PDB file of C-alpha atoms in Angstrom:
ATOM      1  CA  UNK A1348      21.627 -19.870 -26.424  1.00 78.00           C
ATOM      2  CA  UNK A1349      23.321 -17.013 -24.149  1.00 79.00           C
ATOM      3  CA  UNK A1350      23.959 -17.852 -20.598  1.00 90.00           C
ATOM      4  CA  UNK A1351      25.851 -15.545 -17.627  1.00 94.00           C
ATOM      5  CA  UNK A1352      27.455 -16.816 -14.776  1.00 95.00           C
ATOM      6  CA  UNK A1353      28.429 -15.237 -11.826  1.00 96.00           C
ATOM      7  CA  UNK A1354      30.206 -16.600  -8.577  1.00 94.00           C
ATOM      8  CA  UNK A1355      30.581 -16.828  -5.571  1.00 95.00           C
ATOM      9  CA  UNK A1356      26.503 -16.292  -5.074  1.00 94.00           C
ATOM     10  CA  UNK A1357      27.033 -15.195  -1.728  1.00 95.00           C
ATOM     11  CA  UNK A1358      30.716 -14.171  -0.383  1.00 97.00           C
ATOM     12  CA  UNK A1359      31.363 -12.919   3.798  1.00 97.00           C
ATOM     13  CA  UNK A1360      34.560 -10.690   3.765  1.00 97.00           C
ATOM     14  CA  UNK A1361      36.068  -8.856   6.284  1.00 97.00           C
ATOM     15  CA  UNK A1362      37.380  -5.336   5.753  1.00 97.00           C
ATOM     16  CA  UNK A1363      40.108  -4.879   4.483  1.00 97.00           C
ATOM     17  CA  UNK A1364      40.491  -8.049   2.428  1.00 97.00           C
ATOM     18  CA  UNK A1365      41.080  -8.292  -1.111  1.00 97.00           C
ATOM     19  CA  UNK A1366      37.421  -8.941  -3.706  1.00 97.00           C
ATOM     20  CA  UNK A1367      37.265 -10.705  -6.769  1.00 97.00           C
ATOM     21  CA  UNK A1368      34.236 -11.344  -8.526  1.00 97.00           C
ATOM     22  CA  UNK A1369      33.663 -13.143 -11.607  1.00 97.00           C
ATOM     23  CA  UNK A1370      31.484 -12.755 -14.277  1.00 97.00           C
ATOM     24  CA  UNK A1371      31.227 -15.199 -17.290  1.00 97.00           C
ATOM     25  CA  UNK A1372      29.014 -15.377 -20.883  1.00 96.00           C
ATOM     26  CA  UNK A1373      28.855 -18.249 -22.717  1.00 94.00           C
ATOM     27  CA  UNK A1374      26.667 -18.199 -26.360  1.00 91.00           C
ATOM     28  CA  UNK A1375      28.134 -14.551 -28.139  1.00 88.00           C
ATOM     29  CA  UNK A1376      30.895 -12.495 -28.586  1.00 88.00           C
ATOM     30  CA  UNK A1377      32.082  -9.511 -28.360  1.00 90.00           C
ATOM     31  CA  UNK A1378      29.673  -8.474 -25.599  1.00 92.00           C
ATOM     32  CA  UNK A1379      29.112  -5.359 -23.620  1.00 92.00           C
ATOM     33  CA  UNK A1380      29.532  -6.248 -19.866  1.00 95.00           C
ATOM     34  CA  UNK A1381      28.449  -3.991 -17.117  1.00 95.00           C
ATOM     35  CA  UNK A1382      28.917  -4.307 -13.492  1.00 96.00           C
ATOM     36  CA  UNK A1383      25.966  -2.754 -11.536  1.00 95.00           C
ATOM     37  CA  UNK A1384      25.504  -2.973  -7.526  1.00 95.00           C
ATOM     38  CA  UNK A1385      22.581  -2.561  -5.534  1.00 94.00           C
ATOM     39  CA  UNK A1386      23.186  -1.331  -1.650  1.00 91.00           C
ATOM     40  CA  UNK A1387      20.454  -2.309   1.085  1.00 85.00           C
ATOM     41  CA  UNK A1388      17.590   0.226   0.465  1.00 81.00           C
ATOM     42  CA  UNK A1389      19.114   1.330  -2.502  1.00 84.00           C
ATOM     43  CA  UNK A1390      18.298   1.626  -6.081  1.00 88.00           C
ATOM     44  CA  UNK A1391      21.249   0.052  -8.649  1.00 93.00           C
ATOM     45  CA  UNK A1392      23.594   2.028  -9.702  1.00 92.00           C
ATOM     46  CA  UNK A1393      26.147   1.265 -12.764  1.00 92.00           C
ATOM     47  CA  UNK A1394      29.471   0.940 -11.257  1.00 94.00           C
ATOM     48  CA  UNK A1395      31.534  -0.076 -14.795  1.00 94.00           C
ATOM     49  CA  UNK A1396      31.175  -1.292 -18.402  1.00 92.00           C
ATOM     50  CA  UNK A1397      33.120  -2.312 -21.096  1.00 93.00           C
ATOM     51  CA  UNK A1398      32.769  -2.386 -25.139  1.00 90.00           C
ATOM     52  CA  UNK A1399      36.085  -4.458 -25.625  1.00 91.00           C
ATOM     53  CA  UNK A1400      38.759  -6.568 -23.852  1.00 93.00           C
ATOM     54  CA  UNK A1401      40.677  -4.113 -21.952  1.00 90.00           C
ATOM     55  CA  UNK A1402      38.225  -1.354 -22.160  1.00 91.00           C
ATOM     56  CA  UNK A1403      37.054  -0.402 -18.785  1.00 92.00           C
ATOM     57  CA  UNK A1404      34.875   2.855 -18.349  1.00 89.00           C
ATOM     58  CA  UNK A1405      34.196   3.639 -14.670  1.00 87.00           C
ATOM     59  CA  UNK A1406      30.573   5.551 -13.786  1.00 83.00           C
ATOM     60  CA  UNK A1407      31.517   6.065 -10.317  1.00 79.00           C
ATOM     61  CA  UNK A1408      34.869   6.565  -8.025  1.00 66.00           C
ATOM     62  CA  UNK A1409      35.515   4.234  -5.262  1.00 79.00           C
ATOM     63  CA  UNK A1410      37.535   1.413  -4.001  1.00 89.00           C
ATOM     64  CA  UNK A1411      36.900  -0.827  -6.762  1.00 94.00           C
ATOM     65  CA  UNK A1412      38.205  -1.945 -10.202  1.00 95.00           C
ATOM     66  CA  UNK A1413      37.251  -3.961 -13.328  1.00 96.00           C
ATOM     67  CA  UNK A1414      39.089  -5.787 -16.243  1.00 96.00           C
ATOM     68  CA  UNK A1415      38.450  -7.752 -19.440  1.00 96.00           C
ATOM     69  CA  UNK A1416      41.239  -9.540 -19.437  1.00 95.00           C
ATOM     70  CA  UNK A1417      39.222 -12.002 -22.500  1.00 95.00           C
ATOM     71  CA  UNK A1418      36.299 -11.086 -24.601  1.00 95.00           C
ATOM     72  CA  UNK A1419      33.483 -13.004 -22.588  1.00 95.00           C
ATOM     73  CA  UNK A1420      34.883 -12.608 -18.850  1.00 96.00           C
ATOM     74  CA  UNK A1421      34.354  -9.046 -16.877  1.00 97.00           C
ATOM     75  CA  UNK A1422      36.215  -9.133 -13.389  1.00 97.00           C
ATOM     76  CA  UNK A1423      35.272  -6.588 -10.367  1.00 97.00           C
ATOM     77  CA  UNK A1424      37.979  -6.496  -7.808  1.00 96.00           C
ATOM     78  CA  UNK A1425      39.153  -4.356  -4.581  1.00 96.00           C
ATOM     79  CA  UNK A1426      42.722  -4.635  -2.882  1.00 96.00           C
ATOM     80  CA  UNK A1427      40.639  -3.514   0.477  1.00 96.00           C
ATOM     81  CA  UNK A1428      37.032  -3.668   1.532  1.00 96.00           C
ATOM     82  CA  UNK A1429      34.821  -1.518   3.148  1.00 95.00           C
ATOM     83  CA  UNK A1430      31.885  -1.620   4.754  1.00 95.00           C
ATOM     84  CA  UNK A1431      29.963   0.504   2.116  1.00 93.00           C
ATOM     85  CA  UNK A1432      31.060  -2.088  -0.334  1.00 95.00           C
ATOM     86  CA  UNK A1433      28.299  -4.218   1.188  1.00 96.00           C
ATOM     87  CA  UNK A1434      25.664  -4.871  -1.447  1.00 95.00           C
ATOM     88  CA  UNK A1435      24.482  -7.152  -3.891  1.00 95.00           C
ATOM     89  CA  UNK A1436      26.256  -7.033  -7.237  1.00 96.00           C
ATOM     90  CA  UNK A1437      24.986  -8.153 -10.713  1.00 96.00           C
ATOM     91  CA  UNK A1438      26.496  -8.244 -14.062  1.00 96.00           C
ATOM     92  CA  UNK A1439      25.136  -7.869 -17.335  1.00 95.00           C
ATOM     93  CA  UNK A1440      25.940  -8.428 -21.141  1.00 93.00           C
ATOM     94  CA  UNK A1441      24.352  -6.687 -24.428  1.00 89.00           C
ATOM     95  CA  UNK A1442      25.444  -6.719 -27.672  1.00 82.00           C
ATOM     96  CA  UNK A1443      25.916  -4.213 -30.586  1.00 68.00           C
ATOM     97  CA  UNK A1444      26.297  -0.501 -30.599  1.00 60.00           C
ATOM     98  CA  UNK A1445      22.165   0.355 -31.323  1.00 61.00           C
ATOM     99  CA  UNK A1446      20.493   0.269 -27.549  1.00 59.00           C
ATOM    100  CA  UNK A1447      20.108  -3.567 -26.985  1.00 72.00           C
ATOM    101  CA  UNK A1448      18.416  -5.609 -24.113  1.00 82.00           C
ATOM    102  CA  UNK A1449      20.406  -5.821 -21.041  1.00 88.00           C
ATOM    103  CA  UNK A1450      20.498  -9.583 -19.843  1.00 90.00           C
ATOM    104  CA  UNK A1451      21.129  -9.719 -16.439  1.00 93.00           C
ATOM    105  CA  UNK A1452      23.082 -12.687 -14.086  1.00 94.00           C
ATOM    106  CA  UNK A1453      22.262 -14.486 -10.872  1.00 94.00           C
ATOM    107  CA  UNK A1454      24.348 -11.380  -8.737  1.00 94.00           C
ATOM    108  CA  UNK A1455      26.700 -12.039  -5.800  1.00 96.00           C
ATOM    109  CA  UNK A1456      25.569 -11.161  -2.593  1.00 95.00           C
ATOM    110  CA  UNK A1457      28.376  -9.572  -1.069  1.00 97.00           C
ATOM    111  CA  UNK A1458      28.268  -8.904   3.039  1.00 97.00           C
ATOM    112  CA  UNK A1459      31.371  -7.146   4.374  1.00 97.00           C
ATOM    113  CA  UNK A1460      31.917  -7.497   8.002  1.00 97.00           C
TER     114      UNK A1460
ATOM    115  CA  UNK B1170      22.243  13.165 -15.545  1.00 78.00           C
ATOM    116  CA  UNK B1171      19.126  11.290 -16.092  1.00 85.00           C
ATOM    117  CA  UNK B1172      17.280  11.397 -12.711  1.00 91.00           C
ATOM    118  CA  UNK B1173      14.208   8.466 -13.046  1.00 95.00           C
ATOM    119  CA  UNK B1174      11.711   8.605 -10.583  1.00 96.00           C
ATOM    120  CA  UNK B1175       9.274   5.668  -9.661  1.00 97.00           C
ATOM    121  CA  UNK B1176       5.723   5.926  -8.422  1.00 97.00           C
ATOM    122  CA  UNK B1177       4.665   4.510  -6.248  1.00 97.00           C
ATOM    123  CA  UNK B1178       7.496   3.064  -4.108  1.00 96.00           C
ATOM    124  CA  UNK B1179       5.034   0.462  -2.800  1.00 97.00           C
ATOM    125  CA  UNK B1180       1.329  -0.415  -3.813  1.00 98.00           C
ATOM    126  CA  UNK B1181      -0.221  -3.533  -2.144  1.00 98.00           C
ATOM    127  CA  UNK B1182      -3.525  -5.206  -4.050  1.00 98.00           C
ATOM    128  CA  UNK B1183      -5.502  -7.850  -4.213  1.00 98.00           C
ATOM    129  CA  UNK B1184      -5.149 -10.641  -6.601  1.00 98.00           C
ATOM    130  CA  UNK B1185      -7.588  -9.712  -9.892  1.00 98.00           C
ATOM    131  CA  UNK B1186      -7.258  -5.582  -9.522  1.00 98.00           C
ATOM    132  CA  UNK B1187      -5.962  -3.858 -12.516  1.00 98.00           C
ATOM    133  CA  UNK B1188      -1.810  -2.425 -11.370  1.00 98.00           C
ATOM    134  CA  UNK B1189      -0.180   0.426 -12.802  1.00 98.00           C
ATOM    135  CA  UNK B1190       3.214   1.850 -11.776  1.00 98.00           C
ATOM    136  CA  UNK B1191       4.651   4.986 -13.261  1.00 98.00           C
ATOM    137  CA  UNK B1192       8.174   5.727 -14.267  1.00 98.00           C
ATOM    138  CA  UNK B1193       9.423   9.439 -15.050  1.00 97.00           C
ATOM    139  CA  UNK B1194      12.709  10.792 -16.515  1.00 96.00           C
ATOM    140  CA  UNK B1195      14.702  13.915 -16.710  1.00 92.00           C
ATOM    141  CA  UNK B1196      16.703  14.111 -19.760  1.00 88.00           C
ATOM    142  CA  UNK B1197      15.548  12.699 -23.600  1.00 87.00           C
ATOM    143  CA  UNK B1198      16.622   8.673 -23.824  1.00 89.00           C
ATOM    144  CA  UNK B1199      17.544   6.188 -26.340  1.00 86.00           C
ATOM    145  CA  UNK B1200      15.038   3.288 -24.527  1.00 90.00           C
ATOM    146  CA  UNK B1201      13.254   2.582 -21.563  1.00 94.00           C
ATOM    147  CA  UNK B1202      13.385  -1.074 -19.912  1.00 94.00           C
ATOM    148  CA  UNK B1203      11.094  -2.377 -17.399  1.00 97.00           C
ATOM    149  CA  UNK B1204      12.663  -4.949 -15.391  1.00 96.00           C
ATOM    150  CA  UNK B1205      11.410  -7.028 -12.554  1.00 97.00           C
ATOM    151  CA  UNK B1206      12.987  -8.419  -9.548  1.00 95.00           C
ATOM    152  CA  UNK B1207      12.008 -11.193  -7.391  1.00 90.00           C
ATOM    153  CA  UNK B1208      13.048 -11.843  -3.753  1.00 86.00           C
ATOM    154  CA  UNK B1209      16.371 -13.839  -4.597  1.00 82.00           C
ATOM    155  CA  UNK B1210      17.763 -10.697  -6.223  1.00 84.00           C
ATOM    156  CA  UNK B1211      17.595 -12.617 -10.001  1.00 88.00           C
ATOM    157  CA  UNK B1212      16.491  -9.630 -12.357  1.00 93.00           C
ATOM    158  CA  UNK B1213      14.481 -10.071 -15.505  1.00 92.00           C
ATOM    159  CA  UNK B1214      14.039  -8.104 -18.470  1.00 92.00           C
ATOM    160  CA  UNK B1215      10.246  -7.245 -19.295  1.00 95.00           C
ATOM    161  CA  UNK B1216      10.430  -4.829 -21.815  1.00 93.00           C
ATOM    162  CA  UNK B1217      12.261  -2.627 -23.903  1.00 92.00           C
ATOM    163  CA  UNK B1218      10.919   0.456 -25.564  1.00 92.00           C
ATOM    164  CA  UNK B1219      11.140   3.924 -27.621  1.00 90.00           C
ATOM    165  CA  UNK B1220       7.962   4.391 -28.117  1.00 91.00           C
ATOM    166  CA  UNK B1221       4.263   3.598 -28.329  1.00 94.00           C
ATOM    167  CA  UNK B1222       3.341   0.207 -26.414  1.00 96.00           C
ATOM    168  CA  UNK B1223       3.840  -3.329 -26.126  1.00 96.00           C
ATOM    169  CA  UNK B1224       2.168  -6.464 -24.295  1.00 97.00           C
ATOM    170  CA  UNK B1225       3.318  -9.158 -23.433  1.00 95.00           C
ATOM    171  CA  UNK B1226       0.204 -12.006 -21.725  1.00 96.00           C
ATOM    172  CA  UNK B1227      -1.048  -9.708 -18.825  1.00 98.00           C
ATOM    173  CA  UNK B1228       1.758  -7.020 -18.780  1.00 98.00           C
ATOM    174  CA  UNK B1229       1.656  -3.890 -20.927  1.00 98.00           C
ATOM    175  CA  UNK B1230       3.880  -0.963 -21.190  1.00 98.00           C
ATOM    176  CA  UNK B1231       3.414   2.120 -22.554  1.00 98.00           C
ATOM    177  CA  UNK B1232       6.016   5.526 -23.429  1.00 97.00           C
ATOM    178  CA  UNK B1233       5.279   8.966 -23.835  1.00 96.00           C
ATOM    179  CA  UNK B1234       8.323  10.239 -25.119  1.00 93.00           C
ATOM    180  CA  UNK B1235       6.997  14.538 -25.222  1.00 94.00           C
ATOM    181  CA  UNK B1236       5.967  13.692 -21.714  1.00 95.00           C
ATOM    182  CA  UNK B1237       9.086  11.552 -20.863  1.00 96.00           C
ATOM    183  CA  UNK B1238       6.549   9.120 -18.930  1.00 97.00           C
ATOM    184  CA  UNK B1239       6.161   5.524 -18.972  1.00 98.00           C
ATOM    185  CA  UNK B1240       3.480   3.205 -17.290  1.00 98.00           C
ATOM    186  CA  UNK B1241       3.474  -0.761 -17.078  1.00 98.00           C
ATOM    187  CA  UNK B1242       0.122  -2.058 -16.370  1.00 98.00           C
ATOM    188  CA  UNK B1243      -0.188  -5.160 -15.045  1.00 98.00           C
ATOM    189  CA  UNK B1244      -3.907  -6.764 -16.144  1.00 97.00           C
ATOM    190  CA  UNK B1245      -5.589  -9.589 -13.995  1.00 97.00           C
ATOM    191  CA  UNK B1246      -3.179  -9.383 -11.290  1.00 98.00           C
ATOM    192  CA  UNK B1247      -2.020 -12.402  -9.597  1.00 97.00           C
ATOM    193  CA  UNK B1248       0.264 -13.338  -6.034  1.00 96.00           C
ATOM    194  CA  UNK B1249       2.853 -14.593  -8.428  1.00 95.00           C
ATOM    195  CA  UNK B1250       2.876 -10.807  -9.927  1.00 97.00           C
ATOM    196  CA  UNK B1251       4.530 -10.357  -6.344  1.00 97.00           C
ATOM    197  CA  UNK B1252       8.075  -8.433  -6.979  1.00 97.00           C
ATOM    198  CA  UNK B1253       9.805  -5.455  -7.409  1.00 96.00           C
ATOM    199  CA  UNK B1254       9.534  -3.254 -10.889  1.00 98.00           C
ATOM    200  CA  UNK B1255      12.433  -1.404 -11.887  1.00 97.00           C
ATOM    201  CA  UNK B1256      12.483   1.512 -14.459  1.00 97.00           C
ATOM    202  CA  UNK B1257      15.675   2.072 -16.100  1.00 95.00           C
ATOM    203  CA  UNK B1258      16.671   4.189 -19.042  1.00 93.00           C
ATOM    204  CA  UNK B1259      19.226   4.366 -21.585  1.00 88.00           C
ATOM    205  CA  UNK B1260      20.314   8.083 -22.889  1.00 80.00           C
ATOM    206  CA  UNK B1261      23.340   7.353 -25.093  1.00 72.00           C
ATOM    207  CA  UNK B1262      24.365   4.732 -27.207  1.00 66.00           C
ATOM    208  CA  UNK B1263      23.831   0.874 -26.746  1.00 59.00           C
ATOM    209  CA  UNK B1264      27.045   0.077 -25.260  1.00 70.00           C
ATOM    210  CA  UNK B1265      25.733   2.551 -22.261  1.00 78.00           C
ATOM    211  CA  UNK B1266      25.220   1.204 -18.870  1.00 85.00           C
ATOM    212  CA  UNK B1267      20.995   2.037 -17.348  1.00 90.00           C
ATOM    213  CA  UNK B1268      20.030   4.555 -14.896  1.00 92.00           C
ATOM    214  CA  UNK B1269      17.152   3.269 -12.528  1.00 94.00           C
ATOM    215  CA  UNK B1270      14.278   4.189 -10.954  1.00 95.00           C
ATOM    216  CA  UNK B1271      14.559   2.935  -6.935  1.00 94.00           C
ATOM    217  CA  UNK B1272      11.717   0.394  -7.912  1.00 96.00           C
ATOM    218  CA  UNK B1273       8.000  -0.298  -6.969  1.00 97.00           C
ATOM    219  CA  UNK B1274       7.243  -3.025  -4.689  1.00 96.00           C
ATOM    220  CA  UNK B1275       3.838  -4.820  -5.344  1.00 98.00           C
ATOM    221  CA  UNK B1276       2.656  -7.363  -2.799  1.00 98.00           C
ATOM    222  CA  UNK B1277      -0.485  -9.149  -4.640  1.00 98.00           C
ATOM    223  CA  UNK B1278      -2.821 -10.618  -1.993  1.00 97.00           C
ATOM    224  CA  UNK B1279      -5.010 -13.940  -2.692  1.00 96.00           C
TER     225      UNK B1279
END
């Protein structure tokens, strides 16, 4: 069976300090992997996704980045945090090109301080 | 840009009423997805649909794609029913990311 991981579950940063956050699949390949975040009092918005290692396609500009650097691992990174990067932040997988189910991971609650 | 609107943004009951929550969209979509949210933040898929309806135990959702409307019904409702219901559509291909709704939050009382 499919499984997503995500870590840290909860992550304190100051601004200005680098991000990394990690999101693995175990059970499939070639999945699509999307990065979402939900602000406080917020609805989620779709930050980035990608069909394909090294494919990145970026929904909204800001201070962040993603990479694929292997088929089943979708990184989200900043070189400096702000305070609007406070928020909780899930990834997701699907698979195939028709419109699939999105399976969703634990998230990472991220509090910049 | 597909703009999906939620109704209503909360709706507090008491365990055993009948629920309904609404989900609109702007633009024609590929598939709707009803997803639900508990307090930890974990997200589940409920459903997935193009049209008509489908049930699943005491949850039902429906599509009217002319209309671009959605409902999910919730039947028998219960305090573990307690959680947030997100609407979220897809309007390209599969490999697109979702566009939400802000989400319903439904207290169930015992």
């Amino acid at each position: 069976s499919q499984t997503i991981h995500q870590w840290p579950a909860t992550l304190v940063q100051p601004v200005g300090s680098p991000l990394s956050l990690e999101c693995t699949v175990e059970g499939t390949s070639n999945p699509n992997l999307y990065w979402y975040r939900q602000a406080a009092g917020r609805g989620l918005q779709l930050l980035f996704y990608s069909v394909g290692i090294g494919q990145i396609s970026s929904e909204v500009p800001q201070n962040l980045s993603a990479s694929r650097p292997q088929d089943r691992q979708f990184i989200l990174s900043s070189k400096k945090l702000l305070l609007s990067d406070s928020g909780f932040y899930l990834c997701a997988w699907s698979v195939g090109s028709r419109v699939y189910e999105q399976y969703f991971g634990p998230g990472t609650r991220l509090t910049v301080t | 840009k597909n703009e999906v609107e939620q109704s209503p943004q909360n709706l507090t009951a008491q365990e055993g009423e009948f629920i309904t929550i609404n989900c609109s969209y702007s633009v024609g979509i590929s598939a709707l997805h009803w997803l639900q949210q508990h307090p930890g933040g974990g997200i589940v898929s409920l459903f997935m649909l193009s049209s008509g309806k489908k049930k699943h135990g005491r949850l039902i959702a429906t599509i009217n794609i002319q209309e671009k409307h959605s409902s999910l019904h919730i039947t028998a409702s219960h305090p573990r029913d307690s959680a947030v219901y997100i609407c979220a559509v897809t309007s390209g291909g599969g490999a697109d990311g979702l566009t939400f709704g802000k989400g319903t939050h439904l207290i169930i009382q015992p």
